[in-house]
Amino acid sequence: MDLDPEDVFKDEEDDPDNEFFQQSESSKEYVVYLVDASRKMFSTTCPGNDQKDETHFHTAVSCIAGSLKTQIISRSYDEVAICFFNTREKKNLQDLNGVFVFNVAEREHLDRPTARLIKEFDCIEESFMREIGSQYGIVPGSRENSLYNALWVAQALLRKGSIKTADKRILLFTNEDDPFGSLQDAAKKDMTRTTLQRAKDAQDLGISIELLPLSRPDSEFNVSTFYADLIGLDGEDLAQFMPSASQKLEDMKDQLRKRMFTKRVVRRIGFHIANGLSIELNTYALIRPTVPGAITWLDSVTNHPLKTERSLICEDTGALIQEPPKLFQPYRNENVKFLPEEIAEIKRISPGKLRLLGFKPLSCLKDYYNLRPSTFVYASDQEVVGSTCIFIALHRSMLKHNRFAVAYYGASNHPQLVALVAQDEITSAGAQMEPPGMHMIYLPYSDDIRDDEEIFPDTEEDAPRADEDQIQKAAALIKRIYVKDFSAFQFANPALQRHYAVLQALALAEDDIPETTDETAPDEEGLTRPAVVRAAEAFKHSVYGDSYDEESDMGKEKMSEASRKRKAIAENAAKDYDWGNLADKGQPYLERIQLNNSR
Amino acid sequence: MARNKEKLVLLLDVGPSMHGVLSEVEKLCSMLVEKKLIFSKYDELGVVVFGTEESNNDLTTEVGGYQNITVLQDIKVVDGDLVDTLQKLPRGTVDGDFLDAIVVGMDMLIKKYKDLHKGKKRLCLITNAIHPIKDPFEGSKEDQVMTIAEQMAAQGMKIESIVVRGRFSRDANKGVMDENDHLLSIFSKKTHTRTVYVDTPTSLLGALKTRRVTPVTVFRGHLELSPQMKIKVWVYKKTQEEKFPTLKKYSEKAPASNKLATHQVKVSYEYKSVDGSSNSVIPPEQRIKGYRYGPQVVPISTAEWDAVKFKPEKGIKVLGFTDASKIKRHCYMKDVYLFIAEPGNTRATLAVSAIARAMKEMNAVAILRCVWRQGQQNVVVGVLTPNISQNDKIPDSFYFNVLPFAEDVREYQFPSFNSFPASWQPNDQQQKAADELVQMLDLAPSGKEALLPEFTPNPVLERFYRHLELKAKQPDAAVPPLDETLKKIIEPDPELVAENKSVFDALHRHFELKQNPKLKKSSRQWYQEKQSGSNAHVSGGQAVNSIENQPPVKIEKIGDLTPVQDFEAMMSQRDNPEWVEKAIKELREKILALLIHPDGEDKYQKAMECVAALRKGCIIEQEPGPYNDLMHRIRQYCEEKGIKSLPQLLASRDLTLISKSEAEDSNVTAEEARSFFVKMEPKPDV
């Protein structure tokens, strides 16, 4: 395709707008969070990680709060509404009983999340009972059907915008699997029918209703009692829906969080396996660096946004250049000129296709064969029926034989040789930890690889190698600072957290900027544990010998005042605690990492 | 500059047994010079070929011997003529002696530079080394090579050998090859360089680093295992993408008579108020950066930021070790770093070696927190993996890969494979066919790995430099097709495919692909239906046996008569994705022609139909670029010529820019799209 000549030469790393790093914004998402606020949501508890019990209401609210904070950063154009049902008070346009739409100033009911919304929603639990209140859901003898009302309000909120340009979803949080269970036959039948009809009407308008059920350890949420009909589950879907009983709260939270995201396809590509055999794949960007949003220049006098006007000026004549200019490369004492189309043509190699070249053992995929974040691929039968079958077969074979595929990916602006590595599905307590599929890893070319490890040995002697004793001492130290449960992406980015904390404080005109914790800081206390210190000293002695001073002389770095203070604190902390005892009993080494594991 | 100038002599074997790969040698060497002409213009280069009928070198004249060696080019600063010389190497007639050639090359370097420029003088030998070298008058070959290699080391010269083997040397004498390999290894040892063996023309093209990059450390300091135990390390980049060169913009405004014209273009940015109330430019000091937080834009001055932003201390700290299986390969985020012990520091080298080897034994990796330099505003968390050296001379080291933060990961859920219906599950025979393919289509049979990244050239860059060279001679030269040798990188090796014909046959027998018959109004189907309407050959939703099946009438060009129909037909041709591009390109040209040379209102009519079809097609293909680009051109054209009717016509038919809501790649908002043609002539009611 024709490329913008500017884009052709943009450095991807310096360019956060680049398609590769951007999540697609093809369509907006309108979400109504519908939260059951009946007594049961407050009386049912789950053991949290600090041995404190959490109510289901708290779980639902904290999931939403977390998702709002993510959303304002990464998808701030999506719009949300928060709506409680089974409430004492009512607040909604239809004036229906038992439904309360939560909102803050300067914001429509369904609107983009704002700093104020996030802040006030964060402390909703303090004021909830006072201002909104909870009541039992549907009770015998009453004609009120709060679930019906809630769906009606949610549907009305989602009337905004066209279904063509927006995904509309209702996310329903409840722990009541049988909302009409307390009713008698006729009334129950009637209410069930009208509620299901209400839901169907919404679905016919293109609104999807998703259920986020909350189970207790002792009694599982039974989807088939009522909700399977409401959200349209049957057969295998139904069996899949509630993965396992008696989940831990953390797993449930984790699952809720994952379900709140919708998948977005980056693009659809053809995977050419053999002549006449080309299957359909979708690509997904599961891992991309999140960067602080783009800068908008403002006029510091008026605070009005500014627009940037770019103009091209001829340096010889000072004339303004209108048409997209040619490009040139000085070469052989002249300027060799290129049209932007020619540059695009040079890059157009096997366009839009992924072509299989062959397979190699996984051991051939060296740790240094990497340039950019990987892309996830998953088959689709949407257009080419039979794609998934081949994909599954290849996936299984690749896993079985420990091999990866080598393919050429003809992306229009960045064609590249890639490795396709099969990933088996990994689940833990019912939650999917790693989805099944293949990861596309971008391979370097010969000119991208450097061999600087080979430049220094300018001596005749062989390079020094550690002996068996030194290796054993190193191993002993490694064992002392070993983390069993590490996940590759457990840390929040401290710079980004700081960035958004500052923005939130300034956006709300608060004086104090909230403290953010740097989760990536090493556990200095853990490292001063006697067993660790002993192992470190033993290793040091084995490789540096007695004259350690000489070593430190070579790179004398004055310990800063701050780090000396930190060290003193750490040492004091160590005194208060029986680290040796803990270590011997196999207690966690890094407290911070441990805590984060369960996030 | 001068300090880094490289002095290189190429020693190229052109004997009869090399003829099969000489065209690749020509490409490789000319590419080397082409890149030098851009990136290291002051490097000096000489060319020696051996195995020629004639002899032409200083040594043969001065002392005799050294037969069949021709100095094609004395050492000189690289220039365009060198490219020409290297592009037509002579085909030799005798089996050359590489040792003689090495001596000739050394002699050239010594005569020209004496003992100056130590470490910058380099010889590069390309040979298959299958013919024995001459026996010396006294002593053994090995003694002789040893003497020469020591002399070379004393002079501060290095020699890099590329030995072409594999299918090119099948009939060669193994004893001779082993002897030669041993002799060449002496050179590598003495001058600390490598001998590289390649067995395909493709890897020959990637065997020589055609661009020298001066290594720069990212970090020098301590790798801190614990407060007690620190190791002095240097950090380099292990991989870094060689980017497509940044071309400058060219201005054609200067008159041809102006011989001193630079033709450079300056890009200037002006900041103006968005509301358009005043057209005045806001000076830089009056600007302030605003950061988005939801719908709000928060103004923060640089000074304010500096006071509150995240400022970590420089340093590299180990957070912990963990099992290698905890870190999935696909989590690696960036190009890769290399950690080496401080050069010359024996203890640090030992410490790195001990940790690396212990990690390897335990299958452990280290999690690191890195702040490369003071003032860096973020931290990097990543994984350190051991690199155990296979070469006695080279110390052990580590590789380091950046890992994602929690914010960088989108945890989408995907259906389990076993949740799919039985018809989607491969049966035993299908699984067997796939197993065969995965095992037999083998790119790494018994240690001979094909497409090894270290030896695989970048086809895009190769093509660019080739085109550059062509254009230097002929400014309107077309983009050359991809070199045959490079096709091995983008297409499966035909030999490998042929060898495994039965595997592919089984695959075809057991798997069947069909167009989805139930598909509603999806892109391709839309065209299929339209097309069947006009051609009445295929019925819309009918399943075709294979997606490679071609539509009955193949449209290869958009004609004047029925451009819209031709376009739609061409877009639906699924055998090759290039049809889509071709269709879009041709229709665009057609539209421009129709608009620029209209005769009467009728022609605009046809153009309108074409524009509508193009718009629809571009939306379906999610390729807004070509269409929007065309709209800009039309608007500009109309503005210049003062044509009002055309924009009005387009606006009235809603044939405006494709907005972001219609195609994700567009950077145009719906609002901008709506006002695109309207804004040209402000109406009172807007």
PDB file of N, CA and C in Angstrom, chain A residues 1-2 263 275 290 296 299-300 307 309 313 316 326 328 331-332 368-369 378 382-383 385 397 400 403 414 425 448 450 460 483-484 491 497-498 518 544 590, chain B residues 80 230 238 241-242 248 250 263 266 270 272 286 288 290 308 319 321 326 329 369 393 406-407 410 413-416 435 442 449 454 469 471 508 514 516 581 588:
ATOM      1  N   MET A   1       0.844  -1.195   0.000  1.00  0.00           N
ATOM      2  CA  MET A   1       0.000   0.000   0.000  1.00  0.00           C
ATOM      3  C   MET A   1       0.880   1.247   0.000  1.00  0.00           C
ATOM      4  N   ASP A   2       0.305   2.291  -0.431  1.00  0.00           N
ATOM      5  CA  ASP A   2       1.044   3.543  -0.392  1.00  0.00           C
ATOM      6  C   ASP A   2       1.337   3.917   1.048  1.00  0.00           C
ATOM      7  N   LYS A 263     -10.983  -8.731  23.606  1.00  0.00           N
ATOM      8  CA  LYS A 263      -9.843  -8.970  22.722  1.00  0.00           C
ATOM      9  C   LYS A 263      -9.914  -8.054  21.523  1.00  0.00           C
ATOM     10  N   ASN A 275       1.793 -24.871  -1.009  1.00  0.00           N
ATOM     11  CA  ASN A 275       1.017 -24.403  -2.141  1.00  0.00           C
ATOM     12  C   ASN A 275      -0.428 -24.857  -1.994  1.00  0.00           C
ATOM     13  N   THR A 290       3.750   0.050  27.553  1.00  0.00           N
ATOM     14  CA  THR A 290       2.802   1.135  27.785  1.00  0.00           C
ATOM     15  C   THR A 290       3.599   2.391  28.064  1.00  0.00           C
ATOM     16  N   THR A 296       0.215  16.996  24.589  1.00  0.00           N
ATOM     17  CA  THR A 296      -0.553  18.017  23.866  1.00  0.00           C
ATOM     18  C   THR A 296       0.044  19.362  24.260  1.00  0.00           C
ATOM     19  N   ASP A 299      -1.179  26.534  25.234  1.00  0.00           N
ATOM     20  CA  ASP A 299      -0.776  27.923  25.383  1.00  0.00           C
ATOM     21  C   ASP A 299      -0.763  28.212  26.883  1.00  0.00           C
ATOM     22  N   SER A 300       0.391  28.551  27.420  1.00  0.00           N
ATOM     23  CA  SER A 300       0.496  28.679  28.875  1.00  0.00           C
ATOM     24  C   SER A 300      -0.304  29.866  29.402  1.00  0.00           C
ATOM     25  N   LYS A 307      -2.312  23.624  17.977  1.00  0.00           N
ATOM     26  CA  LYS A 307      -2.113  22.670  16.893  1.00  0.00           C
ATOM     27  C   LYS A 307      -0.742  22.917  16.278  1.00  0.00           C
ATOM     28  N   GLU A 309       1.632  23.036  13.130  1.00  0.00           N
ATOM     29  CA  GLU A 309       1.624  23.103  11.673  1.00  0.00           C
ATOM     30  C   GLU A 309       3.026  22.843  11.185  1.00  0.00           C
ATOM     31  N   ILE A 313      10.389  23.692   4.074  1.00  0.00           N
ATOM     32  CA  ILE A 313      10.943  24.885   3.454  1.00  0.00           C
ATOM     33  C   ILE A 313      12.213  24.523   2.710  1.00  0.00           C
ATOM     34  N   ASP A 316      17.420  26.336  -0.135  1.00  0.00           N
ATOM     35  CA  ASP A 316      18.090  27.164  -1.145  1.00  0.00           C
ATOM     36  C   ASP A 316      17.306  28.427  -1.431  1.00  0.00           C
ATOM     37  N   LYS A 326      10.614  14.497  -2.903  1.00  0.00           N
ATOM     38  CA  LYS A 326      11.432  13.314  -3.153  1.00  0.00           C
ATOM     39  C   LYS A 326      12.427  13.162  -2.007  1.00  0.00           C
ATOM     40  N   PHE A 328      16.448  11.788  -0.843  1.00  0.00           N
ATOM     41  CA  PHE A 328      17.729  11.493  -1.477  1.00  0.00           C
ATOM     42  C   PHE A 328      18.750  10.944  -0.501  1.00  0.00           C
ATOM     43  N   TYR A 331      25.486   9.720  -2.428  1.00  0.00           N
ATOM     44  CA  TYR A 331      26.186   8.482  -2.754  1.00  0.00           C
ATOM     45  C   TYR A 331      27.055   8.728  -3.970  1.00  0.00           C
ATOM     46  N   ARG A 332      28.277   8.290  -3.932  1.00  0.00           N
ATOM     47  CA  ARG A 332      29.195   8.472  -5.052  1.00  0.00           C
ATOM     48  C   ARG A 332      29.217   9.921  -5.524  1.00  0.00           C
ATOM     49  N   TYR A 368      19.513 -14.441  22.422  1.00  0.00           N
ATOM     50  CA  TYR A 368      19.750 -13.101  21.869  1.00  0.00           C
ATOM     51  C   TYR A 368      19.083 -12.897  20.516  1.00  0.00           C
ATOM     52  N   TYR A 369      18.255 -13.835  20.109  1.00  0.00           N
ATOM     53  CA  TYR A 369      17.481 -13.601  18.889  1.00  0.00           C
ATOM     54  C   TYR A 369      16.216 -12.849  19.251  1.00  0.00           C
ATOM     55  N   TYR A 378      -3.387 -16.681  16.542  1.00  0.00           N
ATOM     56  CA  TYR A 378      -4.417 -17.666  16.880  1.00  0.00           C
ATOM     57  C   TYR A 378      -5.258 -17.859  15.625  1.00  0.00           C
ATOM     58  N   GLN A 382     -13.172 -18.050  10.472  1.00  0.00           N
ATOM     59  CA  GLN A 382     -14.216 -17.129  10.027  1.00  0.00           C
ATOM     60  C   GLN A 382     -14.345 -17.099   8.506  1.00  0.00           C
ATOM     61  N   GLU A 383     -13.229 -17.024   7.810  1.00  0.00           N
ATOM     62  CA  GLU A 383     -13.300 -16.967   6.361  1.00  0.00           C
ATOM     63  C   GLU A 383     -12.862 -18.265   5.709  1.00  0.00           C
ATOM     64  N   VAL A 385     -12.570 -22.022   6.321  1.00  0.00           N
ATOM     65  CA  VAL A 385     -12.950 -23.124   7.198  1.00  0.00           C
ATOM     66  C   VAL A 385     -11.890 -24.219   7.109  1.00  0.00           C
ATOM     67  N   SER A 397       2.095 -30.838  17.065  1.00  0.00           N
ATOM     68  CA  SER A 397       3.345 -31.440  16.585  1.00  0.00           C
ATOM     69  C   SER A 397       4.544 -30.641  17.069  1.00  0.00           C
ATOM     70  N   LYS A 400       5.089 -31.370  20.647  1.00  0.00           N
ATOM     71  CA  LYS A 400       5.540 -32.740  20.864  1.00  0.00           C
ATOM     72  C   LYS A 400       7.019 -32.902  20.516  1.00  0.00           C
ATOM     73  N   ARG A 403       9.872 -28.197  18.615  1.00  0.00           N
ATOM     74  CA  ARG A 403      10.383 -27.444  17.473  1.00  0.00           C
ATOM     75  C   ARG A 403       9.604 -26.157  17.293  1.00  0.00           C
ATOM     76  N   HIS A 414       7.448  -3.374   7.627  1.00  0.00           N
ATOM     77  CA  HIS A 414       8.581  -3.971   8.331  1.00  0.00           C
ATOM     78  C   HIS A 414       8.625  -5.474   8.105  1.00  0.00           C
ATOM     79  N   GLU A 425      -1.597 -24.289  26.387  1.00  0.00           N
ATOM     80  CA  GLU A 425      -2.428 -23.582  27.354  1.00  0.00           C
ATOM     81  C   GLU A 425      -1.997 -23.945  28.766  1.00  0.00           C
ATOM     82  N   ASP A 448      22.318  -7.287  12.407  1.00  0.00           N
ATOM     83  CA  ASP A 448      21.713  -6.831  13.661  1.00  0.00           C
ATOM     84  C   ASP A 448      22.395  -7.440  14.882  1.00  0.00           C
ATOM     85  N   ARG A 450      25.726  -8.380  17.135  1.00  0.00           N
ATOM     86  CA  ARG A 450      27.094  -7.921  17.382  1.00  0.00           C
ATOM     87  C   ARG A 450      27.848  -8.947  18.209  1.00  0.00           C
ATOM     88  N   GLU A 460      47.527 -13.842  24.990  1.00  0.00           N
ATOM     89  CA  GLU A 460      47.782 -15.192  24.495  1.00  0.00           C
ATOM     90  C   GLU A 460      47.084 -16.236  25.349  1.00  0.00           C
ATOM     91  N   VAL A 483      13.823 -17.193  44.064  1.00  0.00           N
ATOM     92  CA  VAL A 483      12.400 -16.884  44.174  1.00  0.00           C
ATOM     93  C   VAL A 483      11.636 -17.986  43.462  1.00  0.00           C
ATOM     94  N   LYS A 484      10.756 -18.642  44.183  1.00  0.00           N
ATOM     95  CA  LYS A 484      10.071 -19.784  43.566  1.00  0.00           C
ATOM     96  C   LYS A 484       8.982 -19.352  42.598  1.00  0.00           C
ATOM     97  N   PHE A 491       5.607  -6.790  38.196  1.00  0.00           N
ATOM     98  CA  PHE A 491       5.877  -5.457  38.722  1.00  0.00           C
ATOM     99  C   PHE A 491       5.116  -4.389  37.951  1.00  0.00           C
ATOM    100  N   GLN A 497       3.635   4.607  37.116  1.00  0.00           N
ATOM    101  CA  GLN A 497       2.762   4.792  38.281  1.00  0.00           C
ATOM    102  C   GLN A 497       2.914   6.201  38.839  1.00  0.00           C
ATOM    103  N   ARG A 498       4.161   6.639  38.892  1.00  0.00           N
ATOM    104  CA  ARG A 498       4.451   7.976  39.384  1.00  0.00           C
ATOM    105  C   ARG A 498       3.808   9.012  38.459  1.00  0.00           C
ATOM    106  N   ASP A 518       7.815   1.773  44.669  1.00  0.00           N
ATOM    107  CA  ASP A 518       8.617   1.188  43.609  1.00  0.00           C
ATOM    108  C   ASP A 518       8.746  -0.306  43.906  1.00  0.00           C
ATOM    109  N   TYR A 544      37.317 -13.654  44.764  1.00  0.00           N
ATOM    110  CA  TYR A 544      38.155 -12.459  44.912  1.00  0.00           C
ATOM    111  C   TYR A 544      39.367 -12.688  45.816  1.00  0.00           C
ATOM    112  N   LEU A 590      12.011 -13.050  49.351  1.00  0.00           N
ATOM    113  CA  LEU A 590      11.681 -11.671  49.043  1.00  0.00           C
ATOM    114  C   LEU A 590      10.233 -11.403  49.381  1.00  0.00           C
TER     115      LEU A 590
ATOM    116  N   GLY B  80      33.376   4.814  -6.059  1.00  0.00           N
ATOM    117  CA  GLY B  80      32.406   4.100  -6.884  1.00  0.00           C
ATOM    118  C   GLY B  80      33.061   3.106  -7.828  1.00  0.00           C
ATOM    119  N   LYS B 230      29.586  -7.688  44.741  1.00  0.00           N
ATOM    120  CA  LYS B 230      29.375  -6.944  43.505  1.00  0.00           C
ATOM    121  C   LYS B 230      30.418  -7.367  42.475  1.00  0.00           C
ATOM    122  N   LYS B 238      23.800  -6.542  22.385  1.00  0.00           N
ATOM    123  CA  LYS B 238      24.107  -7.770  21.654  1.00  0.00           C
ATOM    124  C   LYS B 238      23.403  -7.763  20.300  1.00  0.00           C
ATOM    125  N   GLU B 241      18.893  -3.497  15.794  1.00  0.00           N
ATOM    126  CA  GLU B 241      18.437  -3.562  14.418  1.00  0.00           C
ATOM    127  C   GLU B 241      19.150  -2.536  13.557  1.00  0.00           C
ATOM    128  N   GLU B 242      19.698  -2.991  12.441  1.00  0.00           N
ATOM    129  CA  GLU B 242      20.229  -2.030  11.482  1.00  0.00           C
ATOM    130  C   GLU B 242      19.049  -1.495  10.697  1.00  0.00           C
ATOM    131  N   LYS B 248      17.134  11.917   3.254  1.00  0.00           N
ATOM    132  CA  LYS B 248      16.765  13.320   3.443  1.00  0.00           C
ATOM    133  C   LYS B 248      15.744  13.728   2.394  1.00  0.00           C
ATOM    134  N   TYR B 250      14.285  16.087  -0.485  1.00  0.00           N
ATOM    135  CA  TYR B 250      14.966  16.756  -1.584  1.00  0.00           C
ATOM    136  C   TYR B 250      14.094  17.877  -2.129  1.00  0.00           C
ATOM    137  N   HIS B 263      19.775  21.637  -2.092  1.00  0.00           N
ATOM    138  CA  HIS B 263      18.514  20.885  -2.281  1.00  0.00           C
ATOM    139  C   HIS B 263      17.960  20.348  -0.977  1.00  0.00           C
ATOM    140  N   LYS B 266      14.145  22.091   4.965  1.00  0.00           N
ATOM    141  CA  LYS B 266      14.055  22.304   6.403  1.00  0.00           C
ATOM    142  C   LYS B 266      12.613  22.054   6.829  1.00  0.00           C
ATOM    143  N   GLU B 270       5.202  25.093  13.534  1.00  0.00           N
ATOM    144  CA  GLU B 270       4.628  26.282  14.158  1.00  0.00           C
ATOM    145  C   GLU B 270       3.449  25.846  14.996  1.00  0.00           C
ATOM    146  N   LYS B 272      -0.047  26.877  16.721  1.00  0.00           N
ATOM    147  CA  LYS B 272      -1.113  27.859  16.648  1.00  0.00           C
ATOM    148  C   LYS B 272      -2.282  27.404  17.491  1.00  0.00           C
ATOM    149  N   GLN B 286       6.093  30.379  25.389  1.00  0.00           N
ATOM    150  CA  GLN B 286       4.713  30.488  25.880  1.00  0.00           C
ATOM    151  C   GLN B 286       3.996  29.132  25.834  1.00  0.00           C
ATOM    152  N   ILE B 288       3.391  25.202  26.869  1.00  0.00           N
ATOM    153  CA  ILE B 288       3.575  24.328  28.024  1.00  0.00           C
ATOM    154  C   ILE B 288       3.050  22.940  27.648  1.00  0.00           C
ATOM    155  N   GLY B 290       1.107  19.579  27.891  1.00  0.00           N
ATOM    156  CA  GLY B 290      -0.100  19.077  28.538  1.00  0.00           C
ATOM    157  C   GLY B 290      -0.138  17.569  28.427  1.00  0.00           C
ATOM    158  N   VAL B 308       8.968  16.374  40.616  1.00  0.00           N
ATOM    159  CA  VAL B 308       8.168  15.266  41.138  1.00  0.00           C
ATOM    160  C   VAL B 308       8.409  13.934  40.461  1.00  0.00           C
ATOM    161  N   LEU B 319      17.463  -8.854  41.728  1.00  0.00           N
ATOM    162  CA  LEU B 319      16.290  -8.950  42.597  1.00  0.00           C
ATOM    163  C   LEU B 319      16.125 -10.368  43.117  1.00  0.00           C
ATOM    164  N   PHE B 321      17.035 -14.859  41.916  1.00  0.00           N
ATOM    165  CA  PHE B 321      17.191 -15.861  40.862  1.00  0.00           C
ATOM    166  C   PHE B 321      15.912 -16.669  40.808  1.00  0.00           C
ATOM    167  N   LYS B 326      10.266 -20.165  34.392  1.00  0.00           N
ATOM    168  CA  LYS B 326       9.312 -19.135  34.815  1.00  0.00           C
ATOM    169  C   LYS B 326       9.233 -18.001  33.797  1.00  0.00           C
ATOM    170  N   ARG B 329       9.744 -17.298  26.743  1.00  0.00           N
ATOM    171  CA  ARG B 329      10.554 -16.678  25.704  1.00  0.00           C
ATOM    172  C   ARG B 329       9.848 -15.488  25.050  1.00  0.00           C
ATOM    173  N   ARG B 369      17.252  -5.437  38.068  1.00  0.00           N
ATOM    174  CA  ARG B 369      16.668  -4.105  37.954  1.00  0.00           C
ATOM    175  C   ARG B 369      17.805  -3.193  37.522  1.00  0.00           C
ATOM    176  N   LYS B 393      39.476 -18.836  24.490  1.00  0.00           N
ATOM    177  CA  LYS B 393      40.016 -17.472  24.594  1.00  0.00           C
ATOM    178  C   LYS B 393      38.979 -16.486  25.111  1.00  0.00           C
ATOM    179  N   ALA B 406       3.701  -4.921  34.503  1.00  0.00           N
ATOM    180  CA  ALA B 406       2.300  -5.331  34.582  1.00  0.00           C
ATOM    181  C   ALA B 406       1.438  -4.549  33.580  1.00  0.00           C
ATOM    182  N   GLU B 407       1.747  -3.264  33.403  1.00  0.00           N
ATOM    183  CA  GLU B 407       0.931  -2.430  32.511  1.00  0.00           C
ATOM    184  C   GLU B 407       1.087  -2.803  31.040  1.00  0.00           C
ATOM    185  N   ARG B 410      -1.495  -7.488  28.143  1.00  0.00           N
ATOM    186  CA  ARG B 410      -2.956  -7.597  28.028  1.00  0.00           C
ATOM    187  C   ARG B 410      -3.326  -9.057  28.140  1.00  0.00           C
ATOM    188  N   GLN B 413      -8.157 -13.682  27.014  1.00  0.00           N
ATOM    189  CA  GLN B 413      -8.444 -15.107  27.153  1.00  0.00           C
ATOM    190  C   GLN B 413      -8.742 -15.674  25.765  1.00  0.00           C
ATOM    191  N   PHE B 414      -8.245 -16.843  25.496  1.00  0.00           N
ATOM    192  CA  PHE B 414      -8.547 -17.513  24.235  1.00  0.00           C
ATOM    193  C   PHE B 414      -9.142 -18.884  24.529  1.00  0.00           C
ATOM    194  N   PRO B 415     -10.032 -19.342  23.657  1.00  0.00           N
ATOM    195  CA  PRO B 415     -10.651 -20.648  23.920  1.00  0.00           C
ATOM    196  C   PRO B 415      -9.615 -21.767  23.938  1.00  0.00           C
ATOM    197  N   SER B 416      -9.826 -22.713  24.817  1.00  0.00           N
ATOM    198  CA  SER B 416      -8.998 -23.920  24.806  1.00  0.00           C
ATOM    199  C   SER B 416      -9.238 -24.664  23.506  1.00  0.00           C
ATOM    200  N   ASP B 435       2.724 -33.990  12.001  1.00  0.00           N
ATOM    201  CA  ASP B 435       3.968 -34.440  12.632  1.00  0.00           C
ATOM    202  C   ASP B 435       5.073 -34.604  11.595  1.00  0.00           C
ATOM    203  N   ASP B 442      12.883 -29.769   7.695  1.00  0.00           N
ATOM    204  CA  ASP B 442      13.853 -29.508   8.746  1.00  0.00           C
ATOM    205  C   ASP B 442      14.886 -28.500   8.261  1.00  0.00           C
ATOM    206  N   GLU B 449      22.606 -25.810  10.243  1.00  0.00           N
ATOM    207  CA  GLU B 449      21.406 -24.988  10.371  1.00  0.00           C
ATOM    208  C   GLU B 449      21.303 -23.999   9.217  1.00  0.00           C
ATOM    209  N   GLU B 454      22.715 -15.336  12.295  1.00  0.00           N
ATOM    210  CA  GLU B 454      24.060 -14.766  12.151  1.00  0.00           C
ATOM    211  C   GLU B 454      24.506 -14.647  10.693  1.00  0.00           C
ATOM    212  N   GLU B 469      22.708   1.684  -5.965  1.00  0.00           N
ATOM    213  CA  GLU B 469      23.816   1.557  -6.906  1.00  0.00           C
ATOM    214  C   GLU B 469      23.302   1.669  -8.347  1.00  0.00           C
ATOM    215  N   LYS B 471      20.621   3.215  -9.356  1.00  0.00           N
ATOM    216  CA  LYS B 471      20.160   4.582  -9.589  1.00  0.00           C
ATOM    217  C   LYS B 471      21.319   5.553  -9.762  1.00  0.00           C
ATOM    218  N   HIS B 508      -1.947 -32.290   1.845  1.00  0.00           N
ATOM    219  CA  HIS B 508      -3.062 -31.910   0.974  1.00  0.00           C
ATOM    220  C   HIS B 508      -4.192 -32.926   1.033  1.00  0.00           C
ATOM    221  N   LYS B 514     -11.828 -24.508   3.070  1.00  0.00           N
ATOM    222  CA  LYS B 514     -12.965 -24.010   2.286  1.00  0.00           C
ATOM    223  C   LYS B 514     -13.238 -22.574   2.656  1.00  0.00           C
ATOM    224  N   ASN B 516     -15.646 -19.932   3.904  1.00  0.00           N
ATOM    225  CA  ASN B 516     -16.795 -20.096   4.787  1.00  0.00           C
ATOM    226  C   ASN B 516     -18.081 -19.772   4.034  1.00  0.00           C
ATOM    227  N   GLU B 581      -3.568  -4.552  -3.958  1.00  0.00           N
ATOM    228  CA  GLU B 581      -2.761  -3.345  -4.114  1.00  0.00           C
ATOM    229  C   GLU B 581      -2.828  -2.807  -5.525  1.00  0.00           C
ATOM    230  N   ARG B 588      -6.953   4.336  -8.567  1.00  0.00           N
ATOM    231  CA  ARG B 588      -6.545   5.696  -8.198  1.00  0.00           C
ATOM    232  C   ARG B 588      -6.063   6.465  -9.409  1.00  0.00           C
TER     233      ARG B 588
END
